[in-house]
mmCIF file of C-alpha atoms and ligand atoms in Angstrom:
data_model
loop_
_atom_site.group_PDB
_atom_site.id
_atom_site.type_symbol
_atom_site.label_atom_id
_atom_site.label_comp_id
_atom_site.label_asym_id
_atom_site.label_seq_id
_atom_site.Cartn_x
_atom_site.Cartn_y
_atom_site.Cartn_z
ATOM 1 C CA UNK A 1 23.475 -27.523 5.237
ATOM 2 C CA UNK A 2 20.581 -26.262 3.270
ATOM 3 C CA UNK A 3 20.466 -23.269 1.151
ATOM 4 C CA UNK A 4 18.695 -20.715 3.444
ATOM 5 C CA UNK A 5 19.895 -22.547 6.634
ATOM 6 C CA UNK A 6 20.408 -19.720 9.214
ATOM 7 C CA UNK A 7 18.437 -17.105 7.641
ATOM 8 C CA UNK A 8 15.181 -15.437 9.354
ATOM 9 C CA UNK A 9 12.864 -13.414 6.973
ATOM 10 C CA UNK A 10 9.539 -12.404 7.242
ATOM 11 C CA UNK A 11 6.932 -12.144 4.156
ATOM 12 C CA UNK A 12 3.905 -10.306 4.226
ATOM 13 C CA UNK A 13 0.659 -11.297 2.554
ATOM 14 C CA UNK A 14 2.910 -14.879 3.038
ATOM 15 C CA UNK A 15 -0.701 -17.282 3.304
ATOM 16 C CA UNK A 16 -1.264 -17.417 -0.348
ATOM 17 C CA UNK A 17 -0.433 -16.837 -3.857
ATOM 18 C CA UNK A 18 3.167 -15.541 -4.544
ATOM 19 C CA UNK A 19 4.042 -15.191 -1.092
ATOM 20 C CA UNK A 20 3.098 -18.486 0.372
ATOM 21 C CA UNK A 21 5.498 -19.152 -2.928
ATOM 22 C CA UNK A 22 8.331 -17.744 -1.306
ATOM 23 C CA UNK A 23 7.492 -18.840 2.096
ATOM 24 C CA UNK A 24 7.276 -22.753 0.455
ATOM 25 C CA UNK A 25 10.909 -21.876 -0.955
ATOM 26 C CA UNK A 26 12.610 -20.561 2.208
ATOM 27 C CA UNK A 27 10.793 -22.926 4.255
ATOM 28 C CA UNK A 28 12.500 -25.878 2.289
ATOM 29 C CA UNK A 29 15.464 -24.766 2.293
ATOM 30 C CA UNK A 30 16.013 -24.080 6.184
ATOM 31 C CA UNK A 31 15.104 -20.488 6.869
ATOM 32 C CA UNK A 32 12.781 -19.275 9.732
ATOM 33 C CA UNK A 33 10.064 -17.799 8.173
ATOM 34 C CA UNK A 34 7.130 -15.337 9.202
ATOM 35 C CA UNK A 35 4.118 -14.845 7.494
ATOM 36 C CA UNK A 36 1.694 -12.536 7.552
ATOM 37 C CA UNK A 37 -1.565 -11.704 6.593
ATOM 38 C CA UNK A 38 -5.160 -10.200 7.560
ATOM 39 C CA UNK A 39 -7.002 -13.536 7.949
ATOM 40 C CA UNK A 40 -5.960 -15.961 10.942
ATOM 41 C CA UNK A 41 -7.664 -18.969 9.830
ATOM 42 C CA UNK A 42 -5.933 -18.374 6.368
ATOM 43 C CA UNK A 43 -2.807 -17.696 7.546
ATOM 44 C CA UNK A 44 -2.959 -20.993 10.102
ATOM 45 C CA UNK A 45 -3.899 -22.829 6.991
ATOM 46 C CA UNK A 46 -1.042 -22.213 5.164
ATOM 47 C CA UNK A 47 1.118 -22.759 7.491
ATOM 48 C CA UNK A 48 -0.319 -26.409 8.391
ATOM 49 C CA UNK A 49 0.713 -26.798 4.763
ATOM 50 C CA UNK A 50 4.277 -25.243 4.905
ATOM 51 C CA UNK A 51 5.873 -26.457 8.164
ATOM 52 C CA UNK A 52 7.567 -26.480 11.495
ATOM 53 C CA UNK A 53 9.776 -23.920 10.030
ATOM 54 C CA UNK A 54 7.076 -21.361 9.641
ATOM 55 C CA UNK A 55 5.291 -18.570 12.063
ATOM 56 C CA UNK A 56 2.044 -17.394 11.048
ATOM 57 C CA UNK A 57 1.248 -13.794 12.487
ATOM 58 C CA UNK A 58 -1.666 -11.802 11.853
ATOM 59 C CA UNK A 59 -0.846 -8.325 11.037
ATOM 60 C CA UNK A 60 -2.577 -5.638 8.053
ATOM 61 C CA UNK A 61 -0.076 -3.856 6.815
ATOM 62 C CA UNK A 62 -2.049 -1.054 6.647
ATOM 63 C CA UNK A 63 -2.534 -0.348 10.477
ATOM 64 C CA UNK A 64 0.611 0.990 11.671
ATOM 65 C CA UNK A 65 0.510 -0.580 15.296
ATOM 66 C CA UNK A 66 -0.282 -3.925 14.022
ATOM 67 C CA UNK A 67 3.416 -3.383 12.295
ATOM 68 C CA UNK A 68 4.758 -2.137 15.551
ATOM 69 C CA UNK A 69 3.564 -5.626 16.922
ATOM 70 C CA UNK A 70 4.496 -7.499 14.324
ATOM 71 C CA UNK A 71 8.536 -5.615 14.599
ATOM 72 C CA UNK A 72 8.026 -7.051 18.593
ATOM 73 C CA UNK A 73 6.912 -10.480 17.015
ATOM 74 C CA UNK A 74 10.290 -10.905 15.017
ATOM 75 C CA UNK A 75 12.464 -9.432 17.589
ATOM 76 C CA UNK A 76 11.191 -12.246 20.669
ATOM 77 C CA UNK A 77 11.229 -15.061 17.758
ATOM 78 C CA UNK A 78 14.052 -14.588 15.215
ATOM 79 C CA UNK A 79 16.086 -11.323 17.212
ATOM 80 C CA UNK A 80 16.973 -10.315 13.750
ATOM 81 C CA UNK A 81 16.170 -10.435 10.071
ATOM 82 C CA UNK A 82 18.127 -11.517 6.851
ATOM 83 C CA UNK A 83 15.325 -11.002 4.422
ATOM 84 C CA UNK A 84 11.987 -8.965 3.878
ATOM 85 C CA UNK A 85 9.704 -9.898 1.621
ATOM 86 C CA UNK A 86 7.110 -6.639 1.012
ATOM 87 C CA UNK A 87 4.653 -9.055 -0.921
ATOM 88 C CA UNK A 88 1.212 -7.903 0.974
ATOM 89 C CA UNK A 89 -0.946 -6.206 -2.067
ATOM 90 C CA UNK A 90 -4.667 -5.681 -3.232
ATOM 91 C CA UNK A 91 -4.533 -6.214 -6.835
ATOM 92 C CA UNK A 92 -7.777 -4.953 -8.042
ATOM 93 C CA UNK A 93 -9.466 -3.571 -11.376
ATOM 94 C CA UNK A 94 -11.396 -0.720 -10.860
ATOM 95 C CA UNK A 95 -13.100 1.336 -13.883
ATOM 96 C CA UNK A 96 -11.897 4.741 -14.326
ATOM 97 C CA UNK A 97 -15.184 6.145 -14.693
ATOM 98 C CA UNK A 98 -16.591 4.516 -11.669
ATOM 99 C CA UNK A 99 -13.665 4.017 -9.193
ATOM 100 C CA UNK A 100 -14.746 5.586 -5.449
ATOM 101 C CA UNK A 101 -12.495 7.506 -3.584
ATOM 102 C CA UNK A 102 -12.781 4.431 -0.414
ATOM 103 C CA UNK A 103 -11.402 2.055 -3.739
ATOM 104 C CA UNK A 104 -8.726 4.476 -4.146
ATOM 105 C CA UNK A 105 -8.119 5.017 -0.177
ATOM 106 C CA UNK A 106 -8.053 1.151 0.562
ATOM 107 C CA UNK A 107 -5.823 -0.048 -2.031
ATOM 108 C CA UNK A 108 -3.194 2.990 -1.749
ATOM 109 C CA UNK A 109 -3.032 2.025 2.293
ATOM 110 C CA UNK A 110 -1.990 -1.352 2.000
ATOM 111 C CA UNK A 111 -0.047 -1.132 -1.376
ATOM 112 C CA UNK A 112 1.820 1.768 -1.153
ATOM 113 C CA UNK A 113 1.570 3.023 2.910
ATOM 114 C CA UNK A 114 1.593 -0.576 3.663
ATOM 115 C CA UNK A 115 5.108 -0.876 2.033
ATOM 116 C CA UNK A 116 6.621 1.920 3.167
ATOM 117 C CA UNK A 117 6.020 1.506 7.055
ATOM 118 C CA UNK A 118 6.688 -2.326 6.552
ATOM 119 C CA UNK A 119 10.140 -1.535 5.624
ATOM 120 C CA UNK A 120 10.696 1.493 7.920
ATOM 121 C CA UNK A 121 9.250 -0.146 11.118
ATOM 122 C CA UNK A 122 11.474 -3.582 10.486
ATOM 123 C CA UNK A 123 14.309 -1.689 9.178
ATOM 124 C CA UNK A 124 16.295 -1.587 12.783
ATOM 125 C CA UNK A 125 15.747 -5.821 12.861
ATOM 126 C CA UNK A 126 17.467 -5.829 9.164
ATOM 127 C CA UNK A 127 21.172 -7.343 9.883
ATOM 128 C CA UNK A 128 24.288 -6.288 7.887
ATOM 129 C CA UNK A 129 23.918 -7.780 4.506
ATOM 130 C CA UNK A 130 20.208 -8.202 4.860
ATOM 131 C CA UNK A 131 18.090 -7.510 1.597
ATOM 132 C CA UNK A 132 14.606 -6.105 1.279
ATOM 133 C CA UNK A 133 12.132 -7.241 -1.990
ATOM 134 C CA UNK A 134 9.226 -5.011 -2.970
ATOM 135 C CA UNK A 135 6.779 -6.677 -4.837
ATOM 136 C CA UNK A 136 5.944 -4.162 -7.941
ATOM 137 C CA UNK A 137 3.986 -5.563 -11.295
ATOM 138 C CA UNK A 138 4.864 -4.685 -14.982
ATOM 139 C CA UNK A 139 1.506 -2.478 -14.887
ATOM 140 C CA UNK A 140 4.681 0.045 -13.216
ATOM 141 C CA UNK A 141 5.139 0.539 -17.003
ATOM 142 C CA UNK A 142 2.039 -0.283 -19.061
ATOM 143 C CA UNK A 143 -1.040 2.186 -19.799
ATOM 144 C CA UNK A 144 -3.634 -0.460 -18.928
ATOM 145 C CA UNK A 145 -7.245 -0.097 -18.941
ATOM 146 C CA UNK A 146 -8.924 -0.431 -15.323
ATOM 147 C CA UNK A 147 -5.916 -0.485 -13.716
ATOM 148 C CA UNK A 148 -4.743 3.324 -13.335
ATOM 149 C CA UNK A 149 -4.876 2.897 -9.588
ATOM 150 C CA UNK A 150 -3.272 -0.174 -9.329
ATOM 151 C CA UNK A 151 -0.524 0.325 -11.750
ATOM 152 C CA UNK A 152 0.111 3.989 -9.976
ATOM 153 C CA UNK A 153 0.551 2.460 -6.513
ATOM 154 C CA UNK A 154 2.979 0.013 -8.194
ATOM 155 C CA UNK A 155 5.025 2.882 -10.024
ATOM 156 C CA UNK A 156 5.156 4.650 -6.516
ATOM 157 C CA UNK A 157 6.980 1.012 -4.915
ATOM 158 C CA UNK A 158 9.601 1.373 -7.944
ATOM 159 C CA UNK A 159 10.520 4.525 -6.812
ATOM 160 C CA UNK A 160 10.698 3.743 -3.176
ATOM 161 C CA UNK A 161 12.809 0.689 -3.590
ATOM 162 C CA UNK A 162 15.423 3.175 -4.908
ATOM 163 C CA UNK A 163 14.575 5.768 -2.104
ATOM 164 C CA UNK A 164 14.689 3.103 0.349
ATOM 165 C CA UNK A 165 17.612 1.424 -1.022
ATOM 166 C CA UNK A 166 19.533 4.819 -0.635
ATOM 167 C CA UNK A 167 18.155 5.430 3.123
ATOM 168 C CA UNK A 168 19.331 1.729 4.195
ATOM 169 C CA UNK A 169 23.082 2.017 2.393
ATOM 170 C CA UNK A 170 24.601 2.864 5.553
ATOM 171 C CA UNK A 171 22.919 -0.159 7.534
ATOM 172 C CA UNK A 172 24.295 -2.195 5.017
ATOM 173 C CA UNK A 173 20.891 -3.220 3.556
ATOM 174 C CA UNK A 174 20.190 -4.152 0.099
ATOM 175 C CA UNK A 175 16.803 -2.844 -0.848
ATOM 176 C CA UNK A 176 15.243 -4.106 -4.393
ATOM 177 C CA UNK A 177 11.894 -4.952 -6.449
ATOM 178 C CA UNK A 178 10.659 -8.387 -7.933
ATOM 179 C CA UNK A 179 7.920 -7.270 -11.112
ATOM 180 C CA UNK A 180 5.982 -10.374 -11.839
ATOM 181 C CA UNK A 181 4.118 -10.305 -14.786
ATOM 182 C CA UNK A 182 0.707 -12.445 -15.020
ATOM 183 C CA UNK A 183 1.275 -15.201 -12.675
ATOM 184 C CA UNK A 184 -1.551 -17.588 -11.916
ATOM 185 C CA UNK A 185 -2.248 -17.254 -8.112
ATOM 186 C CA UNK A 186 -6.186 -17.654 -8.327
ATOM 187 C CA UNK A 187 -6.653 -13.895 -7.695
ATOM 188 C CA UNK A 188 -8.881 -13.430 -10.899
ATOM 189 C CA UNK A 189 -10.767 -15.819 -10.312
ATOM 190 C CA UNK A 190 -11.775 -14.328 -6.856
ATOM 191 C CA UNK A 191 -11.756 -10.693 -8.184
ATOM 192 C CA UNK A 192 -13.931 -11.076 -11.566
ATOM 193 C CA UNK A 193 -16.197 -13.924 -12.716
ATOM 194 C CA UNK A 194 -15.193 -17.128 -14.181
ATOM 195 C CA UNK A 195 -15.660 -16.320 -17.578
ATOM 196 C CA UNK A 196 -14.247 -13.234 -17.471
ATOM 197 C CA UNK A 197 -10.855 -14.266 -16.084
ATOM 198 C CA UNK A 198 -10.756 -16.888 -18.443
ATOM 199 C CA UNK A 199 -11.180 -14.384 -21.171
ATOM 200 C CA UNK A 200 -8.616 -12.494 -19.417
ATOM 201 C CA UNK A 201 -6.087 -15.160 -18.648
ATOM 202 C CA UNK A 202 -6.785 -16.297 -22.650
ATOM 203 C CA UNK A 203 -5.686 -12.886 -23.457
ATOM 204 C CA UNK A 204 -2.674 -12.673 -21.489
ATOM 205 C CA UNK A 205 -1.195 -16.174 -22.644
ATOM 206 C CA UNK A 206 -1.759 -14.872 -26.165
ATOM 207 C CA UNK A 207 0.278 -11.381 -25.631
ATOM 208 C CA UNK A 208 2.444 -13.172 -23.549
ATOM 209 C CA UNK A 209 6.513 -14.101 -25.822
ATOM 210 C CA UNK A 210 6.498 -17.120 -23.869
ATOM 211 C CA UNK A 211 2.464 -17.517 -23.873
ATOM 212 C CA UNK A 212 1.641 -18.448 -20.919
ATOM 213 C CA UNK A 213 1.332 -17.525 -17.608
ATOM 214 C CA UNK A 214 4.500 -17.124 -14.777
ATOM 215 C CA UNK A 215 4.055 -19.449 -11.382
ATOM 216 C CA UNK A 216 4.797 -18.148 -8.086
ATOM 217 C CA UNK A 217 7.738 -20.835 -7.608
ATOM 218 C CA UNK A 218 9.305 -18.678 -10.648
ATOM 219 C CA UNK A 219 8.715 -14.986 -8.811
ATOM 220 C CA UNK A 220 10.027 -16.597 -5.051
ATOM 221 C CA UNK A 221 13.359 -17.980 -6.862
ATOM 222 C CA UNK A 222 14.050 -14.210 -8.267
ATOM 223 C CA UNK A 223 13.095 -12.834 -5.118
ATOM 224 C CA UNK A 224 15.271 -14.809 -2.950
ATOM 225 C CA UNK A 225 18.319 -14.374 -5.535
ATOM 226 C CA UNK A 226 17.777 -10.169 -4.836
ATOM 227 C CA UNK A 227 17.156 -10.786 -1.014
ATOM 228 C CA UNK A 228 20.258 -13.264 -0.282
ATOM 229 C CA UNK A 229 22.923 -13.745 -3.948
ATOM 230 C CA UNK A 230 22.800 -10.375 -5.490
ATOM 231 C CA UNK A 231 25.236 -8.678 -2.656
ATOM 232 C CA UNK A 232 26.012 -6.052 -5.040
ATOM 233 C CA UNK A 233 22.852 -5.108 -6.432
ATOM 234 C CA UNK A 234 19.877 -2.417 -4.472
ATOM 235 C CA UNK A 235 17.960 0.383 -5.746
ATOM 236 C CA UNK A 236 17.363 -2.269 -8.986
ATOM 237 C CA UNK A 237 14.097 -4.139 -10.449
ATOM 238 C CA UNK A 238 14.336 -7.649 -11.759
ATOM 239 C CA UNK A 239 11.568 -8.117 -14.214
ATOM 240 C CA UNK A 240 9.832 -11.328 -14.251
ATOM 241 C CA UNK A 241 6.938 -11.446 -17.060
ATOM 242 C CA UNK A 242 8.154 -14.041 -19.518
ATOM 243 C CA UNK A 243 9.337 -11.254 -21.744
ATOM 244 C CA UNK A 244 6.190 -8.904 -21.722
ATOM 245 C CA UNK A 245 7.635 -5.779 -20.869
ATOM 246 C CA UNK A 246 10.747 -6.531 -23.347
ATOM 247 C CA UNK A 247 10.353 -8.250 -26.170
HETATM 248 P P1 LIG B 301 -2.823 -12.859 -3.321
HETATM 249 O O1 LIG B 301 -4.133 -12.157 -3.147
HETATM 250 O O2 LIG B 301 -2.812 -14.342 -3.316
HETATM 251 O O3 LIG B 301 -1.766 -12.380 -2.251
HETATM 252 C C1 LIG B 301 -1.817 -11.154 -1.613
HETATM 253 C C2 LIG B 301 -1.610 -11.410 -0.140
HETATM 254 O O4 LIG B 301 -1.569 -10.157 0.536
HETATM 255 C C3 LIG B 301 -2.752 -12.217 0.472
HETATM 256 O O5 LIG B 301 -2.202 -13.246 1.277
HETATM 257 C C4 LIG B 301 -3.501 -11.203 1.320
HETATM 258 O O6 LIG B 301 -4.090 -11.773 2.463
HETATM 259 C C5 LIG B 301 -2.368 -10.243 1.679
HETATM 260 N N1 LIG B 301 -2.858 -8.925 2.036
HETATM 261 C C6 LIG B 301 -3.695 -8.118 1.335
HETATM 262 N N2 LIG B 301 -3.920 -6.989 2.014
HETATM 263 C C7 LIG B 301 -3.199 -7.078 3.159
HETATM 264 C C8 LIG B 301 -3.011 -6.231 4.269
HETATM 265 N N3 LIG B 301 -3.630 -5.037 4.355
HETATM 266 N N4 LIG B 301 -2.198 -6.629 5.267
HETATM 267 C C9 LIG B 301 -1.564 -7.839 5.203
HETATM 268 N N5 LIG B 301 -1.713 -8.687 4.186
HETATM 269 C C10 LIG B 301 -2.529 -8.318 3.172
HETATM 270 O O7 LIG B 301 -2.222 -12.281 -4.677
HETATM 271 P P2 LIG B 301 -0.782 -12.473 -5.361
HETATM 272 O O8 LIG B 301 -1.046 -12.514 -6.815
HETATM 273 O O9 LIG B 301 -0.017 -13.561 -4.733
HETATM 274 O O10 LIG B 301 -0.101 -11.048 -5.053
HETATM 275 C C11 LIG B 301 1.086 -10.905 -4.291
HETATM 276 C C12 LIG B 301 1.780 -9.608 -4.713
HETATM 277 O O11 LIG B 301 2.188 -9.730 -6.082
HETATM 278 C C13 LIG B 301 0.874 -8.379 -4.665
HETATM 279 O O12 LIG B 301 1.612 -7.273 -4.199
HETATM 280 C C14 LIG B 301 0.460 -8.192 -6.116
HETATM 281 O O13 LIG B 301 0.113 -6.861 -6.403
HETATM 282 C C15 LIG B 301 1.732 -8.618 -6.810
HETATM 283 N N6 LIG B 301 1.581 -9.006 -8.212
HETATM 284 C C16 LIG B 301 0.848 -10.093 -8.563
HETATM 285 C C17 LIG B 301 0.743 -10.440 -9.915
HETATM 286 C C18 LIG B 301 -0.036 -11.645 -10.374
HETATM 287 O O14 LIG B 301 -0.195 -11.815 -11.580
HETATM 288 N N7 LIG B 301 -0.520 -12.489 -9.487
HETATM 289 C C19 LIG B 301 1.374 -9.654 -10.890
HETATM 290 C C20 LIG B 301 2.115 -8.559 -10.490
HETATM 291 C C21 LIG B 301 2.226 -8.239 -9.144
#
């Protein structure tokens, strides 16, 4: 029997990056897995790439009847769930001076109201024993420059994974937080230019104890040790930075 063998979950922003990560993991190991995203074509893609065992749904986190489909989705295909993954995020620099209330708007709905109606519209799917992952950063903790939005939404997951944790006791649902640190997904690339995320990545390797970056095999194995091994453990963050944050 493989390791995940007879566990459902469902991961959202699961077509690329960290979650398609966790989706590759699960997926190999025997679970039934959903992903989700905003792009079908991406989303299709990826899943071409991870497998039989893999549904690819198309649901924005942010639009609260695209969730209430997507809680239909998993109860016709799976019935119930052993694991969410809360991995759907806009990571995105934005300059104090210049940031627009829309920039503000857009990445608080999917980060932060995107989260919370994730978990609360798939909580009655979530079987005894089930755990829940948010997907925080280590800018929950860290004055950074362009990032006071970003790193704000994050600090308001930490707190809800306790707050959440606490509301799903009685269900007998673990509810916890992964914190990557820089982990090379291609997202800088696609948010700044080439230069300037290599200047940035060069930075981060340098600052970094173990200098270099994190991969999102590393964040999916921590993730799926809070969602399925640590039985008594919710309300908690596991940090995952290489030692940033720490050392
Ligand atoms: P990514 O851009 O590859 O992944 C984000 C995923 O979320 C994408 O698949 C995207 O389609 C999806 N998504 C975005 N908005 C959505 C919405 N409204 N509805 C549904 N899906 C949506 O980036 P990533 O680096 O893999 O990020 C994954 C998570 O990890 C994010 O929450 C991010 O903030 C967090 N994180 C990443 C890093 C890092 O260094 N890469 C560090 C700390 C935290």
């Amino acid at each position: 029997m493989s390791r995940y063998s007879n566990k459902n979950a469902v991961i959202t922003g699961g077509g690329s990056g960290i979650g398609f990560g966790m989706a590759k993991l699960l997926a190999e190991g025997g679970a039934r897995v959903m992903i989700t995203g905003r792009s079908q074509s991406a989303l299709d893609a990826a899943r071409e790439q991870l497998g039989q065992n893999v549904v690819a749904v198309r649901s924005d986190v942010s639009v609260l009847s695209d969730l209430d489909a997507l809680a239909d989705r998993v109860k016709d295909e799976f019935g119930s769930l052993h694991g969410l993954f809360v991995n759907a995020g806009i990571t995105r620099t934005m300059p104090f001076a210049s940031t627009t209330e829309t920039e503000y708007d857009e990445l608080f709905a999917t980060n932060v109201k995107g989260a919370f109606f994730t978990v609360q519209r798939l909580a009655p799917l979530l079987s005894t024993g089930a755990g829940v992952v948010l997907t925080t950063s280590v800018a929950n903790v860290m004055g950074m420059t362009d990032a006071g939005v970003y790193s704000a939404g994050k600090a308001a997951l930490r707190s809800m994974t306790r707050s959440l944790a606490r509301e799903l006791l009685a269900q007998g649902v673990r509810v916890n937080a992964v914190s990557p640190g820089p982990i090379d997904t291609g997202t800088l690339e696609k948010t700044m230019t080439a230069a300037a995320a290599a200047e940035f990545k060069a930075e981060r390797v340098a600052a970094n104890p173990m200098q270099r970056f994190g991969t999102p095999a590393e964040i999916a194995t921590a993730a799926a040790f809070l969602a399925f091994d640590a039985t008594y453990t919710t309300g908690a963050e596991l940090v995952v930075d290489g030692g940033a944050t720490q050392l």
